[in-house]
Amino acid sequence: MIAMTTLYQLNTIFISMVMEAIPFVLVGVLLSGLIQSFVKESLITRMMPRNRFLASLTGCGIGLFFPSCECGIVPITRRLMKKGMPLHAGIAFMLTGPILNPIVLFSTYIAFGNSWEMVGIRAGLAAAVAFCVSVILSYMFKAVPFKNTKLDNVPQTALGNGKTGEEKRIPLRIKLYEVIVHAIEEFFSVGKYLVLGAFIAASMQTFVPTSTLLHMGSNPVTSSLVMIALAFLISLCSEADAFIAASFRSTFTVGSLSAFLVFGPMVDIKNTLMLLGTFKTKFVIVLIGLIACFTLAGSLLVGRLF
């Protein structure tokens, strides 16, 4: 009887995760298809500043115009980078997009009792982490680290700068057909990682007692680490995670809550598998390590200030 109850709980969590994430994946792949068909490389090149610091700041700000959670941000980022967006700007966008968009910020405002304080903390910490991580990666990786693509080992400066000749005017119906075809291919490419990640996350929620992790939150460092681990394991969509974070207000500090709200949308089980399917393993490991370090440091600073 206990085994059946456990399996039922696992099944319920797994299905709810997949159903929660699929709409955002669909938005992501459709946006990816639209970018593929309608956005020219020259536009991306003109939009991005040549200075790496300004380009990273621009990448952080683009998330305001792409209301996508972490479930759909990877295909959008991949397409923008293939269109010529520099690596550092693309990573900055990928990390802030699931947080610095109006839907997520508004849900955070509602979850924390119509208070703008946590909204500001979340947005500020996310932008700071994304900026620092993206700039460091721009120095560490001189080539675009895509996995199993023709863009492997292509210098960043070479992307989007070549002249391809005059583009033929393609009828709108053909472009729309290309959008749908590309979106379908992208959906099945990303979807398998989503399903696998959701199953792993559901298993962790079912078989790892939350009380075990909560017991470790006795000081600022361990409490932030516990919330980072919870954010990774629970793998909530960024539109819903603020309500879970708000339920921990009586147990954890503002600093550790900010770690949960920033790290989860940037790195969880689902999008880690998507990242591994898109980028080289070494790059993903370095990326996650940098995000964890800067999120922890930022949450400790937030804890001191608030």
XYZ file of C-alpha atoms in Angstrom:
306
model
C 0.000 0.000 0.000
C 2.845 2.363 0.894
C 4.610 1.515 -2.362
C 1.473 2.277 -4.376
C 1.043 5.594 -2.558
C 4.660 6.515 -3.290
C 4.302 5.656 -6.974
C 1.082 7.646 -7.144
C 2.868 10.644 -5.606
C 5.765 10.259 -8.053
C 3.369 10.048 -10.987
C 1.413 13.096 -9.821
C 4.507 15.265 -9.367
C 6.000 14.118 -12.671
C 2.852 14.828 -14.697
C 2.298 18.199 -12.999
C 5.885 19.247 -13.804
C 5.605 18.230 -17.440
C 2.196 19.871 -17.869
C 3.456 23.032 -16.167
C 6.550 23.233 -18.336
C 5.210 22.259 -21.786
C 3.382 25.568 -22.482
C 6.597 27.485 -21.858
C 8.623 25.079 -23.986
C 6.113 25.639 -26.787
C 6.492 29.407 -26.417
C 10.254 28.963 -26.471
C 10.410 26.831 -29.607
C 7.917 29.072 -31.426
C 10.009 32.133 -30.583
C 13.057 30.187 -31.727
C 11.315 29.424 -35.026
C 10.325 33.067 -35.482
C 13.897 34.165 -34.811
C 15.178 31.585 -37.291
C 12.868 32.751 -40.078
C 12.484 36.489 -39.515
C 15.537 37.783 -37.621
C 18.564 38.486 -39.790
C 22.135 38.017 -38.623
C 22.852 41.634 -39.486
C 20.181 42.807 -37.020
C 21.767 40.848 -34.170
C 25.187 42.207 -35.097
C 23.956 45.824 -35.133
C 22.024 45.421 -31.885
C 24.941 44.068 -29.826
C 27.611 46.506 -28.600
C 31.170 45.467 -29.417
C 32.284 46.059 -25.839
C 31.835 42.775 -23.941
C 30.639 44.500 -20.772
C 27.979 46.525 -22.578
C 26.998 43.435 -24.583
C 26.478 41.459 -21.367
C 24.381 44.285 -19.911
C 22.328 44.332 -23.120
C 21.855 40.566 -22.858
C 20.573 40.981 -19.301
C 18.023 43.570 -20.456
C 16.646 41.560 -23.377
C 14.865 39.235 -20.935
C 12.329 41.996 -20.295
C 10.998 41.429 -23.814
C 11.070 37.600 -23.868
C 8.557 36.269 -21.283
C 9.945 32.727 -21.175
C 10.784 30.537 -18.189
C 13.862 28.318 -17.928
C 11.966 25.494 -19.652
C 11.966 27.378 -22.957
C 14.929 29.732 -22.697
C 17.601 27.304 -23.960
C 16.248 26.930 -27.533
C 15.733 30.695 -27.786
C 19.300 31.338 -26.642
C 20.712 28.733 -29.009
C 18.942 30.310 -31.944
C 20.028 33.852 -31.039
C 23.636 32.722 -30.666
C 23.528 30.912 -34.004
C 22.226 34.145 -35.497
C 25.302 35.980 -34.265
C 24.710 36.989 -30.651
C 28.056 36.832 -28.792
C 28.496 34.059 -26.246
C 28.601 36.392 -23.248
C 25.467 38.286 -24.305
C 23.641 35.020 -25.000
C 24.532 33.585 -21.590
C 23.502 36.818 -19.856
C 20.153 36.636 -21.629
C 19.722 32.929 -20.882
C 20.309 33.456 -17.161
C 18.165 36.568 -16.706
C 15.368 35.789 -19.185
C 13.502 33.447 -16.802
C 13.699 36.038 -14.004
C 13.704 39.559 -15.449
C 10.479 39.223 -17.368
C 7.218 40.913 -16.361
C 5.338 37.678 -15.611
C 7.897 36.388 -13.118
C 8.431 39.743 -11.442
C 4.690 40.205 -11.009
C 4.267 36.690 -9.577
C 7.065 37.459 -7.093
C 5.292 40.676 -6.096
C 2.051 38.793 -5.439
C 3.721 35.856 -3.658
C 5.472 38.114 -1.133
C 2.364 40.010 -0.067
C 2.369 42.797 -2.658
C 5.858 43.859 -1.599
C 8.395 45.241 -4.043
C 11.370 44.538 -1.776
C 11.821 40.898 -2.764
C 11.131 41.786 -6.396
C 14.014 44.260 -6.330
C 16.297 41.832 -4.500
C 15.543 39.033 -6.951
C 15.963 41.182 -10.051
C 19.129 42.882 -8.799
C 20.833 39.669 -7.682
C 19.885 37.879 -10.920
C 21.317 40.680 -13.064
C 24.519 40.819 -11.000
C 25.068 37.044 -11.149
C 24.325 36.856 -14.879
C 26.614 39.781 -15.676
C 29.560 38.424 -13.678
C 29.164 34.866 -15.008
C 28.817 35.936 -18.637
C 31.852 38.230 -18.541
C 34.048 35.538 -16.955
C 32.902 32.978 -19.535
C 33.766 35.376 -22.355
C 37.393 35.266 -21.221
C 37.446 31.515 -20.565
C 35.860 30.350 -23.836
C 37.061 31.873 -27.089
C 34.901 29.593 -29.257
C 31.166 28.982 -29.253
C 30.759 25.773 -27.181
C 27.820 24.245 -29.017
C 27.610 20.476 -28.917
C 27.530 18.437 -32.128
C 26.916 21.348 -34.431
C 28.793 23.001 -37.267
C 29.396 25.970 -34.975
C 31.814 24.011 -32.799
C 35.173 25.734 -32.513
C 34.035 28.775 -34.500
C 35.469 31.961 -32.955
C 32.834 34.277 -31.503
C 34.097 37.184 -33.558
C 33.410 35.252 -36.753
C 29.722 34.792 -36.044
C 27.345 37.108 -37.798
C 30.116 39.103 -39.480
C 30.317 37.306 -42.787
C 28.510 38.501 -45.875
C 26.160 35.970 -47.327
C 25.064 37.943 -50.346
C 21.640 39.337 -51.110
C 18.789 37.494 -49.468
C 15.945 36.502 -51.712
C 12.497 37.709 -50.761
C 10.655 34.665 -49.409
C 6.828 34.633 -49.361
C 5.275 34.987 -45.913
C 3.500 31.625 -46.110
C 6.839 29.879 -46.747
C 8.408 31.606 -43.760
C 5.483 30.662 -41.530
C 5.778 27.066 -42.702
C 9.481 27.154 -41.826
C 8.594 28.490 -38.355
C 6.268 25.549 -37.704
C 8.723 22.950 -39.028
C 11.582 24.394 -37.002
C 9.433 24.623 -33.854
C 8.392 20.959 -34.169
C 11.984 19.808 -34.619
C 13.149 21.969 -31.700
C 10.307 20.760 -29.474
C 11.239 17.105 -29.853
C 14.928 17.944 -29.488
C 14.377 19.788 -26.194
C 11.365 17.779 -25.029
C 13.247 14.577 -24.283
C 15.484 16.424 -21.834
C 12.468 18.074 -20.235
C 10.734 14.728 -19.649
C 13.872 13.072 -18.281
C 14.639 16.048 -16.048
C 11.074 16.183 -14.738
C 11.207 12.485 -13.879
C 14.486 12.893 -11.981
C 13.172 15.962 -10.139
C 9.919 14.175 -9.249
C 11.902 11.203 -7.958
C 14.030 13.468 -5.769
C 10.942 15.157 -4.335
C 9.342 11.787 -3.645
C 12.252 9.890 -2.123
C 14.402 12.624 -0.506
C 12.679 14.049 2.603
C 12.563 17.848 2.527
C 12.992 17.856 6.322
C 16.488 16.434 5.860
C 17.548 19.507 3.919
C 15.665 21.950 6.144
C 17.504 20.638 9.196
C 20.779 21.834 7.652
C 19.678 25.476 7.387
C 21.134 26.568 10.717
C 23.432 29.394 9.538
C 23.586 31.802 6.565
C 25.996 29.707 4.478
C 24.333 26.329 4.958
C 20.822 27.806 4.668
C 21.701 29.368 1.304
C 23.284 26.107 0.166
C 20.166 24.215 1.251
C 17.905 26.573 -0.697
C 20.163 26.319 -3.753
C 19.920 22.524 -3.527
C 16.136 22.699 -3.117
C 15.814 25.006 -6.118
C 17.821 22.584 -8.239
C 15.965 19.463 -7.069
C 12.416 20.796 -7.054
C 12.864 22.240 -10.583
C 9.909 24.618 -10.518
C 9.100 26.944 -13.382
C 10.105 30.510 -12.563
C 6.507 31.707 -12.836
C 5.585 29.550 -9.815
C 8.711 29.320 -7.657
C 8.088 32.580 -5.760
C 5.048 31.055 -4.059
C 7.157 28.122 -2.852
C 9.890 30.488 -1.637
C 7.336 32.590 0.232
C 6.220 29.500 2.151
C 9.757 29.272 3.656
C 9.776 32.843 5.042
C 9.329 31.679 8.617
C 12.223 29.199 8.309
C 14.866 30.860 6.123
C 16.478 34.286 5.839
C 15.919 36.783 3.037
C 19.387 35.941 1.735
C 18.712 32.222 1.427
C 15.307 32.896 -0.148
C 16.997 35.095 -2.752
C 19.388 32.224 -3.505
C 16.386 29.964 -4.149
C 14.702 32.546 -6.385
C 17.823 33.211 -8.469
C 19.559 29.843 -8.739
C 16.473 27.755 -9.575
C 15.479 29.628 -12.757
C 19.107 29.645 -13.901
C 19.926 26.010 -13.114
C 17.653 23.093 -12.278
C 17.499 19.434 -13.271
C 15.391 20.041 -16.378
C 17.404 22.787 -17.963
C 20.727 21.204 -16.928
C 19.883 18.293 -19.205
C 18.832 20.739 -21.917
C 22.135 22.569 -21.499
C 24.060 19.300 -21.751
C 22.209 18.544 -24.978
C 23.106 21.968 -26.396
C 26.553 22.875 -25.068
C 29.732 20.938 -24.400
C 29.940 19.244 -21.007
C 32.984 21.218 -19.830
C 31.216 24.493 -20.549
C 28.063 23.416 -18.680
C 30.089 22.346 -15.619
C 31.936 25.668 -15.525
C 28.699 27.586 -16.084
C 26.878 25.865 -13.210
C 29.877 26.227 -10.899
C 30.124 29.975 -11.544
C 26.386 30.470 -11.075
C 26.463 28.599 -7.765
C 29.453 30.577 -6.454
C 28.096 34.006 -7.372
C 24.580 33.150 -6.187
C 25.931 32.012 -2.818
C 28.110 35.109 -2.452
C 25.255 37.388 -3.489
C 22.787 35.753 -1.103
C 25.202 36.219 1.807
C 25.527 39.911 0.903
C 21.743 40.226 0.683
C 21.448 38.556 4.092
C 23.733 41.181 5.617
C 21.929 44.096 3.986
C 18.385 42.910 4.622
